[in-house]
Amino acid sequence: VAIKEPMKAHVKSIPGPKSILYLKRLKKLNGAWSFPHPFVHSDKSQGCYIQDIDGNRFLDFASQIASNPLGYNHPDLLKVVKRYNTHPIKFAGQDFVIKEHIDMLEELLSIVPKSLNAAFLVNSGAEAVENAIKVCMRKRPETKYGISFEHAFHGRTLGALSLTNTRSVYKKNFLQLPMQRLPFTREATTTLLRLVEEEGSQENIGFVIIEPIQGEGGYNLPVEDLLGSVRKITKKYNIPLICDEVQSGMGRTGKWWAHQHFDIVPDVMSVAKALQVGACISSKEMFPEPGAISSTWGGGHRMDLALGIETIHIIQREHLLSSIQGQGKYLKERLNELNLTNVRGLGLMVAFDMPTKINRDNLVLECLKQGLVLLGCGKQSVRMIPPYIITKEEIDEAVMILERAVKVSSQKGFKHRGKICEFIECN
Amino acid sequence: VAIKEPMKAHVKSIPGPKSILYLKRLKKLNGAWSFPHPFVHSDKSQGCYIQDIDGNRFLDFASQIASNPLGYNHPDLLKVVKRYNTHPIKFAGQDFVIKEHIDMLEELLSIVPKSLNAAFLVNSGAEAVENAIKVCMRKRPETKYGISFEHAFHGRTLGALSLTNTRSVYKKNFLQLPMQRLPFTREATTTLLRLVEEEGSQENIGFVIIEPIQGEGGYNLPVEDLLGSVRKITKKYNIPLICDEVQSGMGRTGKWWAHQHFDIVPDVMSVAKALQVGACISSKEMFPEPGAISSTWGGGHRMDLALGIETIHIIQREHLLSSIQGQGKYLKERLNELNLTNVRGLGLMVAFDMPTKINRDNLVLECLKQGLVLLGCGKQSVRMIPPYIITKEEIDEAVMILERAVKVSSQKGFKHRGKICEFIECN
């Protein structure tokens, strides 16, 4: 039997000549242009490797921002894609019924805490958060504000955005809903208790929303017992607690949900990304009267639903939760060998810090040029969120590229040069 | 040549035995359960006819709430579905580039007014509206409120919902952004001028948003020159005007955009439904700095994008805009023959009124039982939004069912009976 050559990252030129043509067109017409990774995806990606239309091959430690957890062209997901050969693919799921809607609800509710026994499927993580807070407010007629955390990211629609406390460019000039902010530290409980008690009435607090591990805001792990004590206070005062698991959920941390590392059960959960659809999950009693919440397409996208269901099945069948734990541990060990700062994370939700934002941006770009796709987060952190199917060999390859890129990009006066500068935010 | 028997609606039992099993499961688990049409879709729908899993066949005058404009299993859309045989289907479209994103922007921008030369693709109509108002507010640092209309529906996320003025069940207890409301009548201009002048500064008005023809709120056509005079005032005072074309756009009214019937050009447009993805469309100068707006999946769903592009192509290739005008005229003529009240609409966006809400609900249900799928809107209106490919024969069949159902359901003391009552809101 011929030994199959392992795949390797390989970058000839970035952006390659074909990608350049597309990137120029996109830059001109996309009102939200914000320096995407400067290459164009081809159909030929495989496993943890992205292949672009110029034949460059990248090792993917970004997983489409945690929304593609099983890599590229996984054979079982391919089967699902090929199974769909009728039109429409997308129905008005709350008004018209398709089987996949029901199947997804059953699968999803089988992997969440038992007290959460109903869900509302929507189109995105932002919509999941919007509905999570709507569900709470409807139950709390005295709501005057909600509570989120410093460095929180909950999405870009204006309700979710009012809860988001990362970058000012996300919110400048926008009308906002009234929200209070807790530090993501030990002091959270003091502030929360002050709000509950000093403000006269806890009835004015619509909800507390927390990412068990903060995502966009910097892959920040909660200090010991932050979640436990927030859960205790919210329970005592009967304030609904929402866990936003859009990025941290669906197995990313080695458990189905990141909050399970901290032994709490939320009243409401928002989920999306790896699930392939958005979901607001709670108890049937918590959900409001008919007509109160809805969505044209929510629960109606047959293929997204079927791919989400199969994603759950594959994670179960291939015992990926335990391998996520093992590979995550190995990744952190290897990163620590490089003497990187503040290596942290749970499972395959891992990050480290660079000395400055410019260092971080340069490192992410240099890795890309050498074939490793990464994302930044927080002020100066790098996130590493490979597909759940990552192997030790692939982690080794990534760490090798990273080591080389740290050296190159940390040199004094380092600057990127060449065609790429037309498509990146040059420092 | 054998003459092909024309398809006909045919309902044996609703819900059929197979559908009942699914509906029971869905009712238990769907937190947003709100009495969907009580049947489950099969793969075998064709053209303007829905077939359910129990073999019932319905004539579709709802088009998945205007989001499936070309009927079922259109051969050219089938080709698109079949073309996609790789995974993932859905990318993180603002951070990673796929060709379909660029192609969609080019196609979409080719059918909007020339001054709108950029777009931001998102996941839903609600997200399209959220981004439309964000784009305006970023340009208007003094924004203290936005302006929408009575009976307006702009979506369910909290920004869009703050602009929505239809049913109280949509908004009760929810925190809201500060908005002002204009009547959807001749008096709108007086109120708008009062806001602009009396409040001291027009700088506090972030935007005016209007549905050229109101959708969910009742298929209300604007009084003569409402749009023209609102456009005139907003232009004079430099206030951005948003046309929400989520339901009325993409050819539904016999022109690409409903606002084109009124000879105005908006500064921003929100689009979704028939386009298969959401879009906020404006001029490149109107869009904010990089990072200000984004979305994980927006611009990343290859199949939805490809189906939306092909939808535009089919409408062009099959000259559907002109047949929409013709069939819409014919439909209104036929409805007027039945002496229905307030028959109105443009193109295939048509509605009429029933004497009461109960009459309306009963009629919609009775039609369903006889094989015609309709939707309500407003307080007591019925909307008729068939696929653009509807024929005169199919309109005749729908009108025949409607006539029969009006007679049956208007009898004194009429009540629905049987299994269906478990799955509907019984009056």
PDB file of N, CA and C in Angstrom, chain B residues 205-258:
ATOM      1  N   ILE B 205     -32.719  63.755  13.900  1.00  0.00           N
ATOM      2  CA  ILE B 205     -33.435  62.675  13.199  1.00  0.00           C
ATOM      3  C   ILE B 205     -32.422  61.829  12.448  1.00  0.00           C
ATOM      4  N   GLY B 206     -32.280  60.562  12.859  1.00  0.00           N
ATOM      5  CA  GLY B 206     -31.278  59.681  12.238  1.00  0.00           C
ATOM      6  C   GLY B 206     -31.652  59.282  10.830  1.00  0.00           C
ATOM      7  N   PHE B 207     -32.955  59.088  10.601  1.00  0.00           N
ATOM      8  CA  PHE B 207     -33.402  58.556   9.303  1.00  0.00           C
ATOM      9  C   PHE B 207     -34.923  58.543   9.295  1.00  0.00           C
ATOM     10  N   VAL B 208     -35.479  58.426   8.103  1.00  0.00           N
ATOM     11  CA  VAL B 208     -36.886  58.066   7.939  1.00  0.00           C
ATOM     12  C   VAL B 208     -36.910  56.740   7.193  1.00  0.00           C
ATOM     13  N   ILE B 209     -37.645  55.771   7.715  1.00  0.00           N
ATOM     14  CA  ILE B 209     -37.750  54.473   7.032  1.00  0.00           C
ATOM     15  C   ILE B 209     -39.196  54.208   6.656  1.00  0.00           C
ATOM     16  N   ILE B 210     -39.390  53.744   5.418  1.00  0.00           N
ATOM     17  CA  ILE B 210     -40.754  53.528   4.912  1.00  0.00           C
ATOM     18  C   ILE B 210     -40.805  52.281   4.036  1.00  0.00           C
ATOM     19  N   GLU B 211     -41.869  51.519   4.176  1.00  0.00           N
ATOM     20  CA  GLU B 211     -42.170  50.470   3.203  1.00  0.00           C
ATOM     21  C   GLU B 211     -42.983  51.146   2.095  1.00  0.00           C
ATOM     22  N   PRO B 212     -42.521  51.113   0.849  1.00  0.00           N
ATOM     23  CA  PRO B 212     -43.277  51.762  -0.235  1.00  0.00           C
ATOM     24  C   PRO B 212     -44.711  51.236  -0.306  1.00  0.00           C
ATOM     25  N   ILE B 213     -44.867  49.925  -0.112  1.00  0.00           N
ATOM     26  CA  ILE B 213     -46.198  49.363   0.133  1.00  0.00           C
ATOM     27  C   ILE B 213     -46.070  48.603   1.442  1.00  0.00           C
ATOM     28  N   GLN B 214     -46.906  48.913   2.417  1.00  0.00           N
ATOM     29  CA  GLN B 214     -46.760  48.235   3.706  1.00  0.00           C
ATOM     30  C   GLN B 214     -47.113  46.759   3.575  1.00  0.00           C
ATOM     31  N   GLY B 215     -46.347  45.910   4.224  1.00  0.00           N
ATOM     32  CA  GLY B 215     -46.528  44.465   4.102  1.00  0.00           C
ATOM     33  C   GLY B 215     -47.397  43.900   5.218  1.00  0.00           C
ATOM     34  N   GLU B 216     -46.731  43.373   6.229  1.00  0.00           N
ATOM     35  CA  GLU B 216     -47.423  42.733   7.344  1.00  0.00           C
ATOM     36  C   GLU B 216     -48.541  43.605   7.912  1.00  0.00           C
ATOM     37  N   GLY B 217     -48.354  44.919   7.845  1.00  0.00           N
ATOM     38  CA  GLY B 217     -49.320  45.852   8.428  1.00  0.00           C
ATOM     39  C   GLY B 217     -50.622  45.967   7.659  1.00  0.00           C
ATOM     40  N   GLY B 218     -50.694  45.334   6.486  1.00  0.00           N
ATOM     41  CA  GLY B 218     -51.983  45.336   5.792  1.00  0.00           C
ATOM     42  C   GLY B 218     -51.949  45.567   4.288  1.00  0.00           C
ATOM     43  N   TYR B 219     -50.806  45.403   3.654  1.00  0.00           N
ATOM     44  CA  TYR B 219     -50.713  45.664   2.221  1.00  0.00           C
ATOM     45  C   TYR B 219     -51.354  47.012   1.896  1.00  0.00           C
ATOM     46  N   ASN B 220     -50.903  48.017   2.627  1.00  0.00           N
ATOM     47  CA  ASN B 220     -51.431  49.367   2.444  1.00  0.00           C
ATOM     48  C   ASN B 220     -50.635  50.111   1.388  1.00  0.00           C
ATOM     49  N   LEU B 221     -51.329  50.584   0.368  1.00  0.00           N
ATOM     50  CA  LEU B 221     -50.691  51.427  -0.642  1.00  0.00           C
ATOM     51  C   LEU B 221     -50.614  52.850  -0.113  1.00  0.00           C
ATOM     52  N   PRO B 222     -49.536  53.550  -0.423  1.00  0.00           N
ATOM     53  CA  PRO B 222     -49.426  54.929   0.059  1.00  0.00           C
ATOM     54  C   PRO B 222     -50.423  55.823  -0.672  1.00  0.00           C
ATOM     55  N   VAL B 223     -50.961  56.823   0.041  1.00  0.00           N
ATOM     56  CA  VAL B 223     -51.783  57.801  -0.654  1.00  0.00           C
ATOM     57  C   VAL B 223     -50.913  58.528  -1.671  1.00  0.00           C
ATOM     58  N   GLU B 224     -51.576  59.113  -2.663  1.00  0.00           N
ATOM     59  CA  GLU B 224     -50.874  59.749  -3.771  1.00  0.00           C
ATOM     60  C   GLU B 224     -49.787  60.704  -3.279  1.00  0.00           C
ATOM     61  N   ASP B 225     -48.632  60.523  -3.792  1.00  0.00           N
ATOM     62  CA  ASP B 225     -47.501  61.409  -3.523  1.00  0.00           C
ATOM     63  C   ASP B 225     -46.988  61.396  -2.078  1.00  0.00           C
ATOM     64  N   LEU B 226     -47.393  60.402  -1.262  1.00  0.00           N
ATOM     65  CA  LEU B 226     -46.800  60.293   0.071  1.00  0.00           C
ATOM     66  C   LEU B 226     -45.294  60.124  -0.039  1.00  0.00           C
ATOM     67  N   LEU B 227     -44.869  59.168  -0.878  1.00  0.00           N
ATOM     68  CA  LEU B 227     -43.434  58.923  -0.987  1.00  0.00           C
ATOM     69  C   LEU B 227     -42.719  60.125  -1.585  1.00  0.00           C
ATOM     70  N   GLY B 228     -43.342  60.721  -2.589  1.00  0.00           N
ATOM     71  CA  GLY B 228     -42.737  61.892  -3.220  1.00  0.00           C
ATOM     72  C   GLY B 228     -42.514  63.028  -2.238  1.00  0.00           C
ATOM     73  N   SER B 229     -43.511  63.299  -1.407  1.00  0.00           N
ATOM     74  CA  SER B 229     -43.351  64.443  -0.507  1.00  0.00           C
ATOM     75  C   SER B 229     -42.411  64.107   0.649  1.00  0.00           C
ATOM     76  N   VAL B 230     -42.423  62.856   1.114  1.00  0.00           N
ATOM     77  CA  VAL B 230     -41.454  62.466   2.155  1.00  0.00           C
ATOM     78  C   VAL B 230     -40.035  62.562   1.606  1.00  0.00           C
ATOM     79  N   ARG B 231     -39.878  62.108   0.358  1.00  0.00           N
ATOM     80  CA  ARG B 231     -38.556  62.205  -0.270  1.00  0.00           C
ATOM     81  C   ARG B 231     -38.106  63.671  -0.383  1.00  0.00           C
ATOM     82  N   LYS B 232     -39.049  64.534  -0.734  1.00  0.00           N
ATOM     83  CA  LYS B 232     -38.723  65.950  -0.916  1.00  0.00           C
ATOM     84  C   LYS B 232     -38.239  66.573   0.404  1.00  0.00           C
ATOM     85  N   ILE B 233     -38.994  66.305   1.466  1.00  0.00           N
ATOM     86  CA  ILE B 233     -38.641  66.885   2.763  1.00  0.00           C
ATOM     87  C   ILE B 233     -37.314  66.322   3.274  1.00  0.00           C
ATOM     88  N   THR B 234     -37.164  64.984   3.193  1.00  0.00           N
ATOM     89  CA  THR B 234     -35.919  64.390   3.702  1.00  0.00           C
ATOM     90  C   THR B 234     -34.720  64.894   2.909  1.00  0.00           C
ATOM     91  N   LYS B 235     -34.902  65.091   1.623  1.00  0.00           N
ATOM     92  CA  LYS B 235     -33.793  65.609   0.810  1.00  0.00           C
ATOM     93  C   LYS B 235     -33.470  67.032   1.228  1.00  0.00           C
ATOM     94  N   LYS B 236     -34.512  67.845   1.386  1.00  0.00           N
ATOM     95  CA  LYS B 236     -34.313  69.249   1.759  1.00  0.00           C
ATOM     96  C   LYS B 236     -33.531  69.360   3.068  1.00  0.00           C
ATOM     97  N   TYR B 237     -33.890  68.520   4.044  1.00  0.00           N
ATOM     98  CA  TYR B 237     -33.253  68.618   5.362  1.00  0.00           C
ATOM     99  C   TYR B 237     -32.097  67.633   5.529  1.00  0.00           C
ATOM    100  N   ASN B 238     -31.749  66.977   4.407  1.00  0.00           N
ATOM    101  CA  ASN B 238     -30.576  66.116   4.425  1.00  0.00           C
ATOM    102  C   ASN B 238     -30.710  64.924   5.385  1.00  0.00           C
ATOM    103  N   ILE B 239     -31.925  64.435   5.518  1.00  0.00           N
ATOM    104  CA  ILE B 239     -32.178  63.264   6.367  1.00  0.00           C
ATOM    105  C   ILE B 239     -32.220  62.020   5.488  1.00  0.00           C
ATOM    106  N   PRO B 240     -31.439  60.985   5.819  1.00  0.00           N
ATOM    107  CA  PRO B 240     -31.444  59.789   4.964  1.00  0.00           C
ATOM    108  C   PRO B 240     -32.819  59.116   4.928  1.00  0.00           C
ATOM    109  N   LEU B 241     -33.243  58.742   3.730  1.00  0.00           N
ATOM    110  CA  LEU B 241     -34.500  58.020   3.555  1.00  0.00           C
ATOM    111  C   LEU B 241     -34.196  56.558   3.216  1.00  0.00           C
ATOM    112  N   ILE B 242     -34.730  55.664   4.048  1.00  0.00           N
ATOM    113  CA  ILE B 242     -34.563  54.222   3.821  1.00  0.00           C
ATOM    114  C   ILE B 242     -35.857  53.666   3.246  1.00  0.00           C
ATOM    115  N   CYS B 243     -35.784  52.959   2.120  1.00  0.00           N
ATOM    116  CA  CYS B 243     -36.928  52.186   1.648  1.00  0.00           C
ATOM    117  C   CYS B 243     -36.740  50.733   2.053  1.00  0.00           C
ATOM    118  N   ASP B 244     -37.670  50.231   2.850  1.00  0.00           N
ATOM    119  CA  ASP B 244     -37.623  48.829   3.250  1.00  0.00           C
ATOM    120  C   ASP B 244     -38.372  48.019   2.194  1.00  0.00           C
ATOM    121  N   GLU B 245     -37.601  47.311   1.381  1.00  0.00           N
ATOM    122  CA  GLU B 245     -38.175  46.540   0.263  1.00  0.00           C
ATOM    123  C   GLU B 245     -38.083  45.040   0.530  1.00  0.00           C
ATOM    124  N   VAL B 246     -38.038  44.667   1.805  1.00  0.00           N
ATOM    125  CA  VAL B 246     -37.870  43.258   2.145  1.00  0.00           C
ATOM    126  C   VAL B 246     -38.994  42.420   1.533  1.00  0.00           C
ATOM    127  N   GLN B 247     -40.233  42.891   1.676  1.00  0.00           N
ATOM    128  CA  GLN B 247     -41.355  42.126   1.118  1.00  0.00           C
ATOM    129  C   GLN B 247     -41.749  42.615  -0.276  1.00  0.00           C
ATOM    130  N   SER B 248     -41.671  43.920  -0.495  1.00  0.00           N
ATOM    131  CA  SER B 248     -42.205  44.497  -1.729  1.00  0.00           C
ATOM    132  C   SER B 248     -41.216  44.471  -2.890  1.00  0.00           C
ATOM    133  N   GLY B 249     -39.966  44.170  -2.616  1.00  0.00           N
ATOM    134  CA  GLY B 249     -38.929  44.260  -3.632  1.00  0.00           C
ATOM    135  C   GLY B 249     -38.749  43.006  -4.465  1.00  0.00           C
ATOM    136  N   MET B 250     -37.729  43.034  -5.304  1.00  0.00           N
ATOM    137  CA  MET B 250     -37.345  41.889  -6.127  1.00  0.00           C
ATOM    138  C   MET B 250     -38.422  41.473  -7.122  1.00  0.00           C
ATOM    139  N   GLY B 251     -39.167  42.461  -7.625  1.00  0.00           N
ATOM    140  CA  GLY B 251     -40.095  42.186  -8.714  1.00  0.00           C
ATOM    141  C   GLY B 251     -41.532  41.929  -8.296  1.00  0.00           C
ATOM    142  N   ARG B 252     -41.767  41.744  -7.041  1.00  0.00           N
ATOM    143  CA  ARG B 252     -43.106  41.379  -6.528  1.00  0.00           C
ATOM    144  C   ARG B 252     -44.218  42.284  -7.069  1.00  0.00           C
ATOM    145  N   THR B 253     -43.929  43.577  -7.227  1.00  0.00           N
ATOM    146  CA  THR B 253     -44.971  44.522  -7.655  1.00  0.00           C
ATOM    147  C   THR B 253     -44.971  44.787  -9.161  1.00  0.00           C
ATOM    148  N   GLY B 254     -44.148  44.044  -9.909  1.00  0.00           N
ATOM    149  CA  GLY B 254     -44.084  44.257 -11.348  1.00  0.00           C
ATOM    150  C   GLY B 254     -42.977  45.218 -11.763  1.00  0.00           C
ATOM    151  N   LYS B 255     -42.350  45.856 -10.790  1.00  0.00           N
ATOM    152  CA  LYS B 255     -41.071  46.537 -11.023  1.00  0.00           C
ATOM    153  C   LYS B 255     -40.076  45.909 -10.048  1.00  0.00           C
ATOM    154  N   TRP B 256     -38.787  46.109 -10.298  1.00  0.00           N
ATOM    155  CA  TRP B 256     -37.825  45.493  -9.379  1.00  0.00           C
ATOM    156  C   TRP B 256     -38.082  45.926  -7.944  1.00  0.00           C
ATOM    157  N   TRP B 257     -38.373  47.211  -7.770  1.00  0.00           N
ATOM    158  CA  TRP B 257     -38.572  47.751  -6.418  1.00  0.00           C
ATOM    159  C   TRP B 257     -39.855  48.547  -6.375  1.00  0.00           C
ATOM    160  N   ALA B 258     -40.605  48.388  -5.315  1.00  0.00           N
ATOM    161  CA  ALA B 258     -41.903  49.063  -5.211  1.00  0.00           C
ATOM    162  C   ALA B 258     -41.755  50.577  -5.252  1.00  0.00           C
TER     163      ALA B 258
END
